[in-house]
Each structure stands twice: as structure tokens, then as C-alpha cells.
Coordinates of C-alpha atoms in Angstrom, one line a residue:
M1 CA -8.3 61.5 -9.7
S2 CA -6.8 59.1 -11.7
P3 CA -10.0 57.1 -13.6
Y4 CA -8.3 53.6 -12.6
R5 CA -8.1 54.5 -8.4
P6 CA -11.7 53.7 -7.8
F7 CA -10.9 50.4 -9.4
L8 CA -8.0 49.8 -7.7
H9 CA -10.0 50.8 -4.2
Y10 CA -12.4 48.2 -5.2
L11 CA -9.8 45.5 -6.1
L12 CA -7.8 45.8 -3.0
A13 CA -11.6 45.8 -0.8
L14 CA -11.8 42.4 -2.6
I15 CA -8.3 41.1 -1.9
L16 CA -8.4 41.9 1.9
A17 CA -12.1 40.5 1.9
A18 CA -11.4 37.2 0.8
W19 CA -7.9 37.0 2.8
A20 CA -10.2 37.6 5.9
L21 CA -12.2 34.9 4.8
S22 CA -9.6 32.7 4.4
A23 CA -7.1 33.1 6.9
P24 CA -7.7 31.3 10.3
A25 CA -8.5 33.8 13.3
A26 CA -5.4 34.5 15.5
D27 CA -6.5 32.3 18.1
S28 CA -7.8 29.6 16.2
P29 CA -6.1 26.4 17.5
K30 CA -3.9 24.2 15.5
R31 CA -5.1 20.8 14.8
L32 CA -2.3 18.2 15.7
A33 CA -2.6 14.3 14.6
L34 CA -0.5 11.5 15.6
V35 CA -1.6 8.0 13.1
V36 CA -0.2 4.6 13.6
G37 CA -0.8 1.5 11.7
N38 CA 0.7 -1.6 12.6
A39 CA 0.0 -4.9 10.5
A40 CA 3.2 -6.7 10.1
Y41 CA 2.9 -8.9 13.1
P42 CA 5.1 -12.0 12.6
G43 CA 2.6 -15.2 12.4
S44 CA -0.7 -12.7 13.0
P45 CA -0.6 -10.0 10.0
L46 CA -3.6 -7.7 9.6
A47 CA -4.8 -7.4 6.3
N48 CA -6.2 -3.8 6.7
A49 CA -4.5 -1.5 9.6
V50 CA -2.1 0.0 7.6
N51 CA -4.4 0.7 5.0
D52 CA -6.8 2.4 7.3
A53 CA -4.1 4.5 8.8
R54 CA -3.1 5.9 5.5
A55 CA -6.7 6.6 4.6
I56 CA -7.3 8.5 8.1
A57 CA -4.1 10.7 7.8
V58 CA -5.1 11.8 4.4
S59 CA -8.5 12.8 5.4
L60 CA -6.9 14.8 8.1
K61 CA -4.4 16.4 6.1
E62 CA -7.5 17.4 4.0
L63 CA -9.2 18.5 6.9
G64 CA -6.6 20.9 8.3
F65 CA -4.5 18.8 10.5
H66 CA -0.7 18.8 10.7
V67 CA -0.5 14.7 10.5
T68 CA 2.7 12.7 11.5
A69 CA 1.6 8.9 9.9
L70 CA 3.6 6.0 10.5
A71 CA 3.5 2.2 10.0
N72 CA 4.7 -1.0 11.4
L73 CA 6.4 0.5 14.5
S74 CA 8.5 -1.2 17.2
Q75 CA 7.7 -0.4 20.8
R76 CA 10.9 1.9 20.7
E77 CA 9.5 3.8 17.9
F78 CA 6.4 3.8 18.9
N79 CA 7.1 5.3 22.4
H80 CA 9.5 7.9 20.5
A81 CA 6.6 8.9 18.3
I82 CA 3.9 9.4 21.2
T83 CA 7.0 11.5 23.2
R84 CA 7.6 14.0 20.2
F85 CA 3.7 14.1 19.5
G86 CA 3.1 15.0 23.4
E87 CA 6.1 17.7 22.8
Q88 CA 4.1 19.7 20.0
L89 CA 1.0 20.0 22.1
T90 CA 0.3 23.5 23.8
P91 CA -3.1 24.8 25.5
N92 CA -3.6 26.1 21.8
T93 CA -4.0 22.8 20.2
V94 CA -6.4 20.2 19.0
A95 CA -4.7 16.6 19.4
L96 CA -6.1 13.6 17.8
F97 CA -4.4 10.1 18.1
Y98 CA -5.5 7.7 15.6
Y99 CA -4.3 3.8 15.8
A100 CA -5.4 0.4 13.9
G101 CA -3.7 -2.5 14.8
H102 CA -3.8 -5.1 17.5
G103 CA -4.5 -3.9 21.5
M104 CA -5.2 -5.9 24.4
Q105 CA -6.3 -4.9 28.1
V106 CA -4.8 -6.4 30.9
R107 CA -6.2 -6.0 34.4
G108 CA -8.2 -3.1 33.2
K109 CA -5.3 -1.2 31.6
N110 CA -5.1 -0.8 27.6
Y111 CA -2.0 -1.6 25.6
L112 CA -0.8 -1.1 21.9
I113 CA 0.9 -3.9 20.6
P114 CA 4.2 -2.9 18.7
V115 CA 4.9 -5.0 15.6
D116 CA 8.2 -6.4 17.8
A117 CA 6.5 -7.3 20.7
Q118 CA 7.4 -10.5 22.0
I119 CA 4.8 -11.4 24.6
H120 CA 4.5 -14.8 26.0
T121 CA 2.8 -14.1 29.6
E122 CA 0.4 -11.1 31.0
A123 CA 3.7 -10.1 32.7
G124 CA 5.1 -9.8 29.5
V125 CA 2.9 -7.2 28.2
K126 CA 3.9 -3.6 30.5
S127 CA 7.4 -4.4 29.2
E128 CA 6.8 -5.2 25.6
A129 CA 3.6 -3.1 24.7
V130 CA 2.9 0.7 25.0
D131 CA 0.5 1.7 27.8
V132 CA -2.5 3.8 26.1
D133 CA -2.4 5.9 29.8
T134 CA 1.2 7.1 28.4
L135 CA -0.5 9.4 25.6
L136 CA -3.4 10.9 28.0
E137 CA -0.5 11.9 30.6
H138 CA 0.8 13.8 27.5
F139 CA -2.7 15.6 27.0
Q140 CA -3.0 16.8 30.5
S141 CA 0.6 17.9 30.9
A142 CA 0.1 19.9 27.5
G143 CA -3.0 21.4 28.9
S144 CA -4.5 20.8 25.2
P145 CA -8.1 22.1 25.6
L146 CA -9.7 19.4 23.2
N147 CA -7.9 15.7 22.7
I148 CA -9.6 12.8 20.4
V149 CA -8.2 9.2 20.8
I150 CA -9.6 6.7 18.6
L151 CA -8.7 3.3 18.7
D152 CA -9.6 0.9 16.2
A153 CA -7.5 -1.9 18.2
C154 CA -9.9 -4.5 18.8
R155 CA -9.5 -7.2 16.3
N156 CA -9.0 -10.6 17.4
N157 CA -5.6 -10.7 19.1
P158 CA -3.8 -13.8 19.2
F159 CA -1.5 -12.8 22.4
E160 CA -4.7 -12.8 24.1
R161 CA -5.3 -16.5 23.8
R162 CA -1.8 -17.4 26.0
F163 CA -3.2 -15.6 29.1
R164 CA -5.4 -16.2 31.8
S165 CA -8.6 -14.8 32.4
T166 CA -7.2 -11.4 33.8
A167 CA -6.6 -10.3 30.1
G168 CA -10.1 -9.8 28.5
A169 CA -11.0 -9.9 25.0
G170 CA -11.0 -6.6 23.3
L171 CA -10.1 -3.4 25.4
A172 CA -11.2 -1.8 28.7
Q173 CA -13.0 0.9 29.3
M174 CA -11.3 4.3 30.3
D175 CA -12.3 7.4 32.0
A176 CA -11.8 10.1 29.1
P177 CA -9.9 13.1 31.1
K178 CA -11.3 16.5 30.9
G179 CA -11.5 17.8 27.4
T180 CA -10.7 14.2 26.0
L181 CA -13.0 11.7 23.9
V182 CA -12.1 8.2 23.7
A183 CA -13.5 6.3 20.5
Y184 CA -13.5 2.4 20.3
A185 CA -13.9 0.7 17.1
T186 CA -16.2 -1.8 19.4
A187 CA -17.9 -1.9 23.0
P188 CA -15.3 -2.5 25.6
G189 CA -14.3 -6.3 26.1
K190 CA -15.2 -7.0 22.5
T191 CA -13.5 -7.3 19.0
A192 CA -13.8 -5.7 16.0
L193 CA -13.9 -7.2 12.2
D194 CA -10.8 -6.4 9.8
G195 CA -12.8 -6.2 7.1
E196 CA -12.6 -7.7 3.5
G197 CA -12.3 -4.6 1.3
A198 CA -9.7 -1.7 1.2
N199 CA -10.6 -0.7 4.9
G200 CA -12.0 -1.9 8.1
V201 CA -15.7 -1.6 8.8
Y202 CA -15.2 1.0 11.5
T203 CA -12.7 3.3 9.6
A204 CA -14.4 2.9 6.5
E205 CA -17.8 4.6 8.1
L206 CA -15.4 6.9 10.0
L207 CA -13.8 8.4 6.8
R208 CA -17.5 9.1 5.6
A209 CA -18.6 10.7 8.7
V210 CA -16.0 13.1 9.3
R211 CA -16.8 14.8 5.8
Q212 CA -20.0 15.6 6.6
P213 CA -20.2 19.3 7.3
G214 CA -22.0 20.7 10.7
L215 CA -21.6 17.4 12.7
K216 CA -20.1 17.9 16.3
V217 CA -17.4 15.4 16.9
E218 CA -19.9 13.8 19.3
D219 CA -22.7 13.6 16.3
V220 CA -19.5 12.1 14.2
F221 CA -19.0 8.9 16.2
K222 CA -22.8 8.7 16.6
Q223 CA -23.2 8.1 12.8
V224 CA -20.2 5.8 12.9
R225 CA -22.0 3.4 15.6
I226 CA -25.3 3.6 13.5
R227 CA -23.9 2.5 10.3
V228 CA -21.6 0.1 11.8
A229 CA -23.6 -1.5 13.9
A230 CA -26.2 -1.7 10.9
L231 CA -23.6 -3.1 8.5
T232 CA -22.5 -5.8 11.2
A233 CA -25.9 -6.8 12.2
D234 CA -25.0 -5.5 15.7
Q235 CA -21.9 -8.0 15.8
Q236 CA -19.6 -4.7 16.2
M237 CA -20.9 -1.6 18.4
P238 CA -18.5 1.5 18.2
W239 CA -18.3 3.3 21.8
E240 CA -17.2 6.4 23.3
A241 CA -16.1 7.7 26.4
S242 CA -16.3 11.7 26.5
S243 CA -15.6 14.4 28.8
L244 CA -15.6 17.1 26.7
T245 CA -16.4 20.8 27.2
G246 CA -16.4 22.6 24.1
D247 CA -17.4 22.1 20.4
F248 CA -15.5 20.6 17.7
Y249 CA -16.0 19.8 14.2
F250 CA -14.0 18.1 11.4
T251 CA -15.9 19.8 9.1
H252 CA -17.3 23.2 9.7
P253 CA -20.9 23.9 9.0
A254 CA -21.5 25.1 5.1
S255 CA -17.9 24.6 4.7
T256 CA -17.0 24.6 0.9
A257 CA -13.1 24.7 1.4
I258 CA -11.2 24.1 3.9
T259 CA -7.3 24.3 4.5
G260 CA -5.2 20.5 3.9
T261 CA -1.2 20.3 3.8
S262 CA 0.4 18.9 0.5
P263 CA 1.8 15.6 1.4
A264 CA 4.5 16.2 -1.1
A265 CA 5.9 19.6 0.0
G266 CA 4.2 20.0 3.1
V267 CA 3.2 23.5 1.9
E268 CA -0.7 24.8 2.9
T269 CA -3.1 24.2 -0.2
P270 CA -6.4 24.8 -0.5
A271 CA -8.5 21.3 -0.5
V272 CA -10.7 21.0 -3.6
A273 CA -14.4 20.0 -2.6
P274 CA -14.5 16.6 -4.6
L275 CA -16.5 17.1 -7.5
A276 CA -18.9 14.4 -6.4
E277 CA -20.7 16.4 -4.4
R278 CA -21.5 19.0 -7.2
G279 CA -22.7 15.9 -9.3
V280 CA -20.6 16.1 -12.0
L281 CA -18.3 13.0 -12.1
T282 CA -18.1 10.6 -15.2
K283 CA -18.2 7.3 -13.6
L284 CA -15.9 4.7 -15.3
R285 CA -16.0 0.7 -14.9
G286 CA -13.3 -1.9 -15.7
I287 CA -10.9 -4.7 -14.5
V288 CA -7.2 -4.3 -13.4
S289 CA -4.7 -6.1 -12.5
P290 CA -3.4 -7.1 -8.8
E291 CA -0.5 -4.7 -8.7
K292 CA -2.3 -1.7 -9.5
E293 CA -5.0 -2.2 -6.7
A294 CA -2.9 -0.6 -3.7
F295 CA -2.5 3.0 -6.4
L296 CA -6.2 2.8 -7.3
S297 CA -7.5 2.3 -3.5
D298 CA -5.5 5.0 -2.3
P299 CA -7.5 8.0 -0.9
Q300 CA -5.2 10.5 -2.3
V301 CA -5.3 9.0 -5.7
Q302 CA -9.4 8.6 -5.4
A303 CA -9.5 12.2 -4.4
R304 CA -7.4 13.5 -7.5
L305 CA -9.4 11.6 -10.0
R306 CA -12.8 12.9 -8.0
Q307 CA -11.1 16.7 -8.8
L308 CA -10.5 15.9 -12.0
G309 CA -14.3 14.7 -12.4
M310 CA -13.4 10.7 -12.6
D311 CA -14.9 8.5 -10.5
I312 CA -13.7 4.7 -11.0
E313 CA -15.1 1.1 -10.0
F314 CA -12.9 -1.6 -10.6
E315 CA -12.5 -5.4 -10.3
V316 CA -9.4 -7.0 -9.5
V317 CA -8.3 -10.1 -11.8
S318 CA -5.4 -12.4 -12.4
S319 CA -3.7 -10.6 -15.4
R320 CA -4.5 -14.1 -17.5
E321 CA -8.3 -14.0 -16.6
I322 CA -8.6 -10.3 -18.1
T323 CA -8.5 -11.3 -21.5
A324 CA -11.3 -13.9 -21.1
R325 CA -13.5 -11.7 -18.7
I326 CA -13.1 -8.4 -20.5
D327 CA -16.4 -6.8 -22.4
P328 CA -16.0 -3.6 -23.7
K329 CA -20.1 -3.6 -23.6
I330 CA -20.1 -3.5 -20.3
H331 CA -16.4 -2.1 -19.4
D332 CA -14.5 1.1 -19.7
F333 CA -11.1 0.6 -19.1
A334 CA -8.7 -2.4 -18.3
F335 CA -5.4 -1.5 -16.4
V336 CA -3.3 -4.7 -17.5
A337 CA 0.8 -5.1 -16.5
S338 CA 2.1 -6.0 -20.3
A339 CA 2.0 -4.1 -23.6
T340 CA 1.3 -7.2 -25.5
Q341 CA -2.0 -8.0 -23.4
A342 CA -2.7 -4.5 -24.2
T343 CA -2.4 -5.0 -28.0
R344 CA -4.3 -8.0 -27.5
L345 CA -7.4 -6.1 -25.5
K346 CA -7.2 -3.3 -28.3
T347 CA -8.3 -5.8 -30.8
I348 CA -10.9 -7.0 -28.8
G349 CA -12.2 -3.3 -28.2
G350 CA -12.3 -2.3 -31.7
A351 CA -11.6 0.9 -33.8
R352 CA -12.3 2.9 -31.0
A353 CA -10.0 1.1 -28.3
T354 CA -6.7 3.1 -27.3
V355 CA -3.9 2.3 -25.0
H356 CA -1.9 4.6 -22.7
S357 CA 1.3 3.8 -20.9
P358 CA 1.2 6.3 -17.8
F359 CA 3.9 4.2 -16.0
H360 CA 6.1 0.9 -16.0
S361 CA 8.2 -1.2 -13.5
V362 CA 10.6 -3.6 -13.7
L363 CA 11.0 -7.3 -12.6
A364 CA 13.5 -7.6 -9.2
I365 CA 14.7 -10.1 -6.6
A366 CA 13.9 -9.2 -3.2
S367 CA 16.5 -10.2 -0.9
W368 CA 18.2 -9.1 2.2
Q369 CA 21.8 -7.7 2.9
P370 CA 23.7 -10.8 4.4
V371 CA 22.3 -12.9 1.3
A372 CA 23.5 -10.0 -1.4
E373 CA 26.9 -10.1 0.1
V374 CA 27.2 -13.9 0.1
L375 CA 26.2 -13.5 -3.5
V376 CA 28.9 -10.7 -4.4
A377 CA 31.4 -13.1 -2.7
N378 CA 30.6 -15.7 -5.1
G379 CA 30.4 -13.8 -8.2
M380 CA 26.5 -13.9 -8.6
A381 CA 26.0 -10.5 -8.0
S382 CA 28.1 -7.3 -7.5
R383 CA 27.1 -3.7 -5.7
Q384 CA 27.4 -0.7 -7.8
R385 CA 28.7 2.9 -6.5
S386 CA 24.8 4.4 -6.1
G387 CA 24.5 1.3 -3.8
A388 CA 22.2 -0.9 -5.7
Y389 CA 22.7 -4.4 -6.3
F390 CA 22.5 -6.2 -9.8
L391 CA 22.4 -10.0 -9.9
D392 CA 24.1 -12.0 -12.8
L393 CA 21.0 -14.2 -13.6
K394 CA 23.0 -16.6 -15.9
R395 CA 25.5 -17.4 -12.8
L396 CA 22.4 -17.7 -10.4
L397 CA 20.1 -20.0 -12.9
E398 CA 23.6 -22.4 -13.1
A399 CA 23.7 -22.6 -9.5
M400 CA 20.1 -23.4 -9.3
R401 CA 20.1 -25.9 -12.0
N402 CA 23.2 -27.6 -10.2
S403 CA 21.3 -28.1 -7.0
V404 CA 23.8 -25.9 -4.9
R405 CA 23.3 -25.4 -1.4
W406 CA 23.3 -22.1 0.4
K407 CA 25.5 -23.5 2.8
G408 CA 27.8 -24.7 0.1
L409 CA 28.9 -21.1 -0.9
K410 CA 32.3 -19.9 -0.2
N411 CA 33.0 -17.1 2.2
N412 CA 29.0 -17.4 4.0
T413 CA 29.4 -16.6 7.4
A414 CA 25.7 -15.6 8.0
L415 CA 23.6 -17.9 5.9
H416 CA 24.2 -21.4 7.2
L417 CA 21.0 -23.0 5.4
N418 CA 20.6 -26.4 4.0
H419 CA 18.2 -26.1 1.2
R420 CA 19.4 -25.4 -2.4
I421 CA 19.7 -21.7 -3.8
Q422 CA 16.0 -20.8 -5.3
V423 CA 14.1 -18.1 -6.1
H424 CA 10.6 -18.2 -4.8
S425 CA 7.9 -16.6 -6.7
A426 CA 4.2 -16.5 -7.0
D427 CA 2.4 -19.0 -9.4
A428 CA 3.0 -18.1 -13.6
R429 CA 0.1 -19.6 -14.5
V430 CA -1.6 -17.0 -12.9
S431 CA 0.6 -14.3 -11.6
S432 CA 1.9 -11.5 -13.9
S433 CA 4.9 -10.8 -12.4
A434 CA 5.7 -14.9 -12.2
A435 CA 5.2 -15.1 -15.8
L436 CA 7.7 -12.3 -16.3
Y437 CA 10.3 -14.2 -14.4
L438 CA 9.3 -17.2 -16.5
A439 CA 9.6 -15.3 -19.5
L440 CA 13.3 -13.8 -18.4
L441 CA 14.4 -17.2 -17.3
G442 CA 13.6 -18.5 -20.7
Y443 CA 15.6 -15.6 -22.3
V444 CA 18.5 -16.6 -20.4
S445 CA 17.9 -20.1 -21.1
N446 CA 17.8 -19.5 -24.9
N447 CA 21.4 -18.0 -25.1
F448 CA 20.1 -14.1 -24.5
R449 CA 17.4 -14.5 -27.1
E450 CA 13.8 -13.9 -27.3
I451 CA 11.9 -17.2 -27.3
G452 CA 10.0 -16.9 -30.9
S453 CA 9.2 -20.6 -31.9
E454 CA 7.6 -23.7 -30.9
A455 CA 11.0 -25.6 -31.1
E456 CA 13.0 -22.7 -28.9
I457 CA 9.7 -23.6 -26.2
G458 CA 10.6 -27.3 -26.2
A459 CA 14.2 -26.6 -25.8
V460 CA 13.9 -24.6 -22.6
L461 CA 10.9 -25.3 -21.0
P462 CA 11.6 -28.7 -19.4
G463 CA 14.2 -27.0 -17.6
L464 CA 12.2 -24.1 -16.5
L465 CA 9.2 -26.1 -15.1
K466 CA 11.6 -28.5 -12.7
L467 CA 12.5 -25.1 -11.1
F468 CA 9.2 -24.0 -10.6
A469 CA 8.2 -27.2 -9.5
E470 CA 10.8 -27.5 -6.9
Q471 CA 9.0 -24.4 -5.1
G472 CA 5.9 -26.5 -3.6
V473 CA 2.9 -24.9 -3.5
Q474 CA 3.0 -21.5 -4.5
E475 CA 0.4 -18.3 -3.8
G476 CA -1.8 -17.3 -6.8
S477 CA -0.5 -13.7 -6.4
S478 CA 2.6 -11.7 -5.6
V479 CA 1.1 -10.0 -2.8
G480 CA 0.9 -13.6 -1.1
V481 CA 4.5 -14.5 -1.7
F482 CA 5.7 -10.8 -0.6
N483 CA 3.7 -10.9 2.7
D484 CA 5.4 -14.2 3.4
Y485 CA 8.9 -12.6 2.6
L486 CA 8.4 -9.8 5.0
Q487 CA 7.0 -11.9 7.7
M488 CA 9.2 -15.2 7.6
G489 CA 12.3 -14.0 7.0
M490 CA 15.7 -14.4 5.3
G491 CA 15.8 -18.0 6.2
A492 CA 12.5 -19.1 4.9
Y493 CA 12.5 -16.4 1.5
P494 CA 16.0 -15.5 0.9
L495 CA 15.0 -14.6 -2.7
V496 CA 11.7 -13.6 -4.0
A497 CA 11.0 -12.6 -7.5
L498 CA 8.3 -9.8 -7.7
E499 CA 8.2 -6.1 -9.6
E500 CA 9.9 -3.6 -8.0
A501 CA 6.9 -1.5 -7.6
Q502 CA 5.9 -3.6 -4.7
F503 CA 8.6 -3.7 -2.7
V504 CA 9.2 0.0 -3.0
G505 CA 5.5 1.0 -2.7
H506 CA 5.1 -0.9 0.3
F507 CA 8.3 0.9 2.3
A508 CA 7.8 4.2 0.5
Q509 CA 4.7 4.8 2.8
G510 CA 5.9 2.5 5.9
A511 CA 9.2 2.1 7.9
P512 CA 12.3 2.1 6.2
P513 CA 13.4 -1.4 4.7
G514 CA 16.7 -1.9 6.9
E515 CA 18.2 -5.1 5.8
K516 CA 15.9 -6.0 2.8
L517 CA 16.8 -4.7 -0.3
L518 CA 16.3 -5.1 -4.1
L519 CA 18.6 -7.3 -6.2
Y520 CA 18.1 -6.1 -10.0
P521 CA 18.5 -8.8 -12.5
F522 CA 20.8 -8.5 -15.5
P523 CA 19.2 -8.8 -17.8
T524 CA 16.0 -8.1 -16.5
L525 CA 12.4 -6.9 -18.3
F526 CA 10.4 -4.0 -18.5
T527 CA 6.7 -4.5 -17.9
K528 CA 4.4 -1.6 -19.0
H529 CA 1.5 -0.7 -17.0
S530 CA -1.2 0.0 -20.0
W531 CA -4.5 1.5 -19.9
V532 CA -6.8 0.4 -22.2
A533 CA -9.8 2.4 -23.2
F534 CA -12.8 1.3 -24.9
N535 CA -14.4 5.1 -25.2
G536 CA -13.3 8.5 -25.4
Q537 CA -14.2 9.5 -21.4
S538 CA -11.7 6.4 -20.7
E539 CA -9.2 7.7 -23.0
K540 CA -9.4 11.0 -21.1
L541 CA -8.7 9.2 -18.0
G542 CA -5.7 7.3 -19.8
K543 CA -4.3 10.5 -20.6
L544 CA -4.5 12.0 -17.1
L545 CA -3.0 8.9 -15.6
R546 CA -0.1 9.9 -17.9
D547 CA 0.2 13.6 -17.7
D548 CA -1.3 14.7 -14.5
G549 CA 1.6 15.6 -12.2
E550 CA 0.0 14.9 -9.0
L551 CA -1.2 11.4 -10.2
Q552 CA 2.4 10.6 -11.3
R553 CA 3.5 11.7 -8.3
L554 CA 1.4 9.4 -6.5
A555 CA 2.4 6.7 -8.7
A556 CA 5.9 6.8 -8.0
H557 CA 5.0 7.0 -4.4
H558 CA 3.9 3.5 -5.1
G559 CA 6.7 2.1 -6.4
F560 CA 6.0 2.9 -10.2
R561 CA 8.6 4.5 -12.7
T562 CA 7.2 7.5 -14.2
A563 CA 8.2 10.1 -17.0
Q564 CA 8.1 12.6 -14.6
G565 CA 11.1 13.6 -12.3
D566 CA 13.9 11.0 -10.9
V567 CA 12.3 8.6 -9.1
A568 CA 15.0 7.0 -7.7
T569 CA 16.3 9.9 -5.7
Q570 CA 12.6 10.0 -4.2
W571 CA 13.2 6.6 -3.0
Q572 CA 16.4 6.8 -1.4
E573 CA 14.7 9.4 1.1
R574 CA 13.0 6.4 2.4
G575 CA 15.9 4.5 2.8
I576 CA 15.3 2.5 -0.6
T577 CA 17.8 2.3 -2.8
A578 CA 17.4 1.5 -6.5
P579 CA 19.4 2.5 -9.9
A580 CA 18.0 5.3 -11.9
Q581 CA 18.2 3.7 -15.1
I582 CA 17.9 0.0 -15.7
L583 CA 20.5 -0.6 -19.0
D584 CA 20.4 -4.5 -19.4
V585 CA 16.8 -5.0 -20.6
A586 CA 15.7 -8.2 -22.6
N587 CA 12.9 -8.0 -25.0
P588 CA 9.8 -9.8 -23.7
P589 CA 8.1 -12.6 -25.7
A590 CA 5.0 -12.0 -27.9
W591 CA 1.9 -12.5 -25.9
E592 CA 1.2 -15.6 -28.1
I593 CA 4.5 -17.1 -26.9
L594 CA 4.4 -16.8 -23.4
E595 CA 0.5 -17.8 -23.4
R596 CA 1.8 -21.0 -25.1
M597 CA 4.4 -21.4 -22.5
L598 CA 1.9 -21.1 -19.9
T599 CA -0.6 -23.4 -21.6
L600 CA 2.1 -25.9 -21.5
M601 CA 3.0 -25.3 -17.6
E602 CA -0.7 -25.7 -16.9
Q603 CA -0.8 -29.1 -19.3
R604 CA 2.2 -30.3 -17.1
L605 CA 1.9 -29.2 -13.7
G606 CA -1.8 -28.9 -13.8
C607 CA -3.8 -26.0 -13.0
A608 CA -3.3 -23.5 -10.7
P609 CA -5.6 -23.8 -7.6
S610 CA -6.6 -20.3 -7.9
D611 CA -6.9 -20.3 -11.5
K612 CA -10.8 -19.7 -11.9
R613 CA -10.5 -20.3 -15.9
C614 CA -9.7 -24.0 -15.1
K615 CA -12.2 -24.2 -12.5
K616 CA -14.8 -22.9 -15.3
R617 CA -13.3 -25.6 -17.9
A618 CA -13.4 -28.6 -15.2
E619 CA -17.3 -27.7 -14.3

């Protein structure tokens, strides 16, 4: 007998044992989930519904569910998604449906509100909304043995204000069919809180509870009810109706690893238990500028950081406030949207401070297909073979200075607007993207030269301030002006200056943009998103953000350009057209020059209403 044979038998036994422990049982039911978040309601948007749905989708994937995650659905899309979901159910599936958004009851029946609903009377609800009973009918037809319906749809609903008493607040009590649990964010007839953090109150607690090993599904929702009631001083009391006949665990007792689905490739991979549970996390505290909040708050990003041994706590501060607020004795890092600002922060941090730039973005103009075609017809834009639109900023600037009106443009059959051509932006006195737009206009106005002196500032700034002043009251953040663009439409916001990442990040994670698109100014400006580390552990995290493939993939998913892979091709799959390379890039002014321009803007236009620095000076 070969001396290696006993060892090979032993090794084979180990492999078979490991396979037996990790492989699901032949009769183990498949976990399927449909997750929907509706937030982009014209005139009544919700802050957290899409965030809640994304977070739930990530958690369910890590808990072994095959998840279909959708956002901002029309009625047609919503009904189609439910039908497709129902077609996948069998007597050997566990089915879960989660919804965050507006919902309502009429005559004791519950309806979920699509984002395109035009509801003016009670009678219109049935034809404009989605009946929850339709979902339950799919469960019964498929014979799926265990079904969970989670309705975080009891938020304050503006549609209900139009109706008589037959339409009550919140949702109505439903009888759960056999094998079904229906969970509500609050008691029947009551409304729930949308929340002030990254997630609503109810969903934030649900995300915690499903992770607790050994809790039966009924106990999960009991834990959620206790926590939500305590956090809201009993103003919100979650509630369930159940006719379950078996036991179900989101996380099995003594579970140390579960099977999840990789959102990138759809391949089954082992989900690593968070290092926080093993007590070996490095906790870091810092300040970040607003455009990176969605990326750092993404549950997938947070989970990946925990796998890498990192846990971060951050405060979101407007770009111009960061330099005044940062304290290397308290903060481990700053994450800013400017390489020049990063250099200044490095000086504040001293010899130990280091800078890493894990990804970047470019200044772009959010617009609409009809607007883009009108600009092309008037020589202010061009469409490339890739489908991307480029904007001649010099010609556009001339039109704005000459007060040209939209309806006065030739070959304009789609945009009969009486107001002047204008690019809307956030307030440059506090917003980094708007300050970038100001710097770019300054470059073009300075005969395509970087502004480098007080004399050059004096020559170009008065004309630029006139353009900014004509916008009227401006949002303190590009988040606000982007939401206005999404909700108020082409007539109110034909052109909006923002970072490419904001537009791409929004549509890469939800419904395709349709007629909404980006115009790329030539020239334009890059913004390097720079991680300033004030100690060794923070420097380690800066390198991970730059080098870790999964974090880079997630950054691209949020619209940032990275050094790993062709992000434009990835975005194309979501219906977003962007050039693979940006070639006509101007040099941004030095930090001191841009700061001087913004200071002069404050002196001539007054402080921005949202600028905390000005409030402190006034006090």
C-alpha cells in the first residue's frame, strides 16, 4: 500500500464532510424575494424608501435569498414585477415581498402607490394603484408553503388628504392566508415615520433583527416591535397578522456562515460573518463631503469594510466647512472632493498625514433628450458616435450672457419656454460641485486659462456672479437641486450642474433614466475624491478604498470613475450613456484662488443661508 493512501483517504473524507455541511439539503426550500422601494413621487417624495429597499435587498442576499430589487416603479412595471415574481414560486419556495413607499387603504382594501399614479378621487385608486390582494393570490396559486409580506407603506400619504372618510390613514388590517405572515411598519390605520437617518425607523430595526441567530420569524418581528415602540415613545407600533404553520429562521441557530448571492455576478459565494461580531474591528471617525454619503452609507460598502476589519463613523459637512471643522486630535480622516483641499488638510494634519485618491468624478450637466437635441441644432452641443453628448461651454456661456431665451432658438419644436437659457446649480458658497462649476466658468471666461491672480479674478467674477444671482434662491447642496430636477421636470430644470457620480449613482441603482441624460462640457473639470488620513489605521483604509476590487466595484456602482475596469460599459447596462474617457479637461484653480472667489461672492451676494460658518461669524 502506498504510504500516501491513508492521507488521501483522510483528505477525501474531510472534503466530503465539508461538502455535506455546506451543501443545502435536497428538499431545502429556495428563498425568493421581491424588494421594491418607491420614493420619487412628484410633489411628495420620500427620503428613505429607496434606501430602505436597497438595504433590505443586500441583507436578504447575504441571508441566502435570490433577490429581485427594483425602485421607483410605474403601475405597469409594478404589476409586471409581481407577476414575474409569482411565476417563480413553487411548493418548494419561501417567498418574501418587501415594499417601502406610499400605501393607502380604501374601503378596507390595501393599495401600494406607483410613482406615476394620478389619484384624485377614491374611485381612481383601483385603476392607478397596485392591489396587495394580487400578491396574496400569487402565493395561494403557487402553493408556496411559507410567505412573508413586509409593508413599510404606512408613511404620511398626501393622496389620502383628497378623500372622504372611507379612505383611512395608513393601511387596513388584512387576514393572512394560510402559510403567510403580513408585517406592517405600524398598527392598522396609523402612519409610520420616514426617519431622519439613512433608513426609516422600522427598516433600521428590521435589518438588525434578521441578523440575530436562532430567532424564529415571529420573534424577529416581536424584537422589531419592541425596539420601534421604544425609539418612538410608542408613537409607532409595528404589527403583524400571521397564519404560519411552520418555523422559519432568517439566520439559523449558531450560524457562522450563510450562503449569499454576489450582486455583481449572481454567483453563490459564502458570506463572511462581520468581523465586528468577533470584536476585532478598527473603528475610525471622520468628516466627509456630501457627495460621498450614499457610497459610505451603502450596506454593501459597510459590510465589505467590516470584512476588512474596519468600521467607520462619519459626519457629513459641506465642503467649505471641512477645513474649519477638522481636528486631527479627534478625527482619523477627512474624505473631500478636491485634491487642492486635500493638500491643505494634509498641512493641517502634519507630518503623519497622507493622501489617497481612490476614485474621481467629472463636472457634468444633467439634462433631457429634447433639450440636448435643441442645443445640437443650435451648435451648442454635439452627439458622439458613442451616444454621449458634449456641450460647447463657450457658446452656451455666450447665450446665457446675452439673455437668449429657449423659445428663441431655431429648430425648437419641443421646448417652448419663455425664460432665459440658464444652468441651475447649488449654491457655490457651500457646495463643492457648484464651486467646481464656478471654477469652470472662470476658466472659460479667462480665455481658457487657469485663473491665477487677483486681477484675473476681478476681470471675470462680476459677470459670473450675475449668472449665479439670476438663479434666485439656491439649494445648499447639489442633492437638493438634483431632486428638483428629477421631480419638477424639463420645463423647470432644463440644465443642472452637478457631478457625474450623482446622476449615474442614482440611475445605476434604480430605474433607467429614460429621457434624462448627461451633457459633458468641453472643457470640463475633474474632481479627485481624496482620502486624507491622520494616522496609520486611517491610511490603511485609504489604501483599501483605492486597491480593494470589491470597494472599487461598489464605487463604480455609485457613479464614481475608478482605475479598475471600464465603468462606462458597466453604466451602459443600466441605460446610462457616458464617454469612456474625458479628454478635454481644464486645470482647476489653486485652492487659495477658488477660496478667494468664493469669499468675494459672499461679500457681494451675502452669506449662503445654509452656511454655518457665516452664522458663527454673525454671532
